[in-house]
Amino acid sequence: MTKTIVLIVAAGKGLRAGQDVPKQYVDLAGRMVLSRTIEAFIAHQLIAGIAIVISPQDIELYHQATKEFSDKLLASINGGKTRQESVYNGLKALQEYAPDRVLIHDAARPFVENLLIDRVLQGLENHDAVLPILPVTDTIKQVANHLVSATVDRTDLFAAQTPQGFNFLHILDLHEQAQKDTTTTFTDDVSIAESAGIEVLCVDGGHDNHKLTTSRDMKIAQLILSDQQPLETRIGSGFDVHRFEPGDGVILCGVKIPFNKQLKGHSDADVAMHALTDAIYGSIGEGDIGSHFPPNQAQWQGAASNIFLQHAVELVRERGGNIVNVDVTIICEQPKIGPHREAMRAALSTIMETDISRISIKATTTEQLGFTGRNEGIAAQAVATIALPTALEQKNV
Ligand code: MG
């Protein structure tokens, strides 16, 4: 059977995506760009192996990006000073696996589809070089000194994508020769084949197969992902009660309200924040505060409850989810909640890193009935609505 190996070029140091790591290692909805790129090829049954060309200083990032893969992942290869040199190093290293064909792909193109890989592989059945292309849709102008000098006829113009497919020995040989030619720099591998007079077959590229370069590209990538991973709505509810004891004030939703009593509890006894935290845990099936922060552990004595709330929100975000809205109801006769409501919303907004418009706080009495009516304590209930990627959740099952 024909052996095809993919060479992913991830040695670039481009920080253009507005992040502090090269763009192939940027987190894209909970996973690194490179991990998503690798996954696109690993899933294809005609791919025998995948090797990544990296910058040696990124080895830690590389390990993070690849720790979830074992099958098909070959040893990493150190890149060179230019893209061309990196690919050449990669091809030399692949010789030991003796592939028949190689697909050379940019690490920053995570949205390569199976069907696109199919088209390139099919093209290689009777050509030594295959290029995926997309028609150019904008009108193209030739410009000199900020003035238009000509309009270029775009009927024959196409944008080049990757993976570019090659007969392995042929492209290795061409790269070897290109290394000796120090006057020409090639920005992709098909250019090398072209300059050697090789016939390059063009196949349809992919509309989502963009190279992620700018921070705007990253935002568009998030949209593509959320389109691929439909969100589902989750709802959780929480309820809590704490009794009064002598003191000088109560803490509710992170705000201290002066009062002639305080709430009794192991932590800071923020009953409203506890109800809210349990609502968020509930929405993702993660138990309650007690299961994550056992009350018999001394370290939570007097703890600020925002630790609990932040943890619950973090679990949602780890799953690629978002807080849609939360609604907290505080039930007591005293103290008066109304004057502190906006400060509480602002405090929750900061702790949860969620827009204040998504946070509601209400208060009610029980008409002097029951334990809250007798001023023995405060009760609180909360509802949280969460948007969670459906596909991701199913995969974790
Ligand atoms: Mg509590």
Short mmCIF file of C-alpha atoms and ligand atoms in Angstrom, two decimals, residues 240-242 269-271 274 289, ligand 1:
data_model
loop_
_atom_site.label_atom_id
_atom_site.label_comp_id
_atom_site.label_asym_id
_atom_site.label_seq_id
_atom_site.Cartn_x
_atom_site.Cartn_y
_atom_site.Cartn_z
CA ASP A 240 -28.42 27.65 50.78
CA VAL A 241 -29.24 28.79 54.32
CA HIS A 242 -26.99 30.24 57.03
CA ALA A 269 -20.80 32.31 55.16
CA ASP A 270 -21.72 34.24 51.99
CA VAL A 271 -25.02 32.41 51.61
CA HIS A 274 -22.88 29.69 47.89
CA ILE A 289 -19.26 23.30 47.10
MG MG B 1 -23.25 27.68 52.59
#
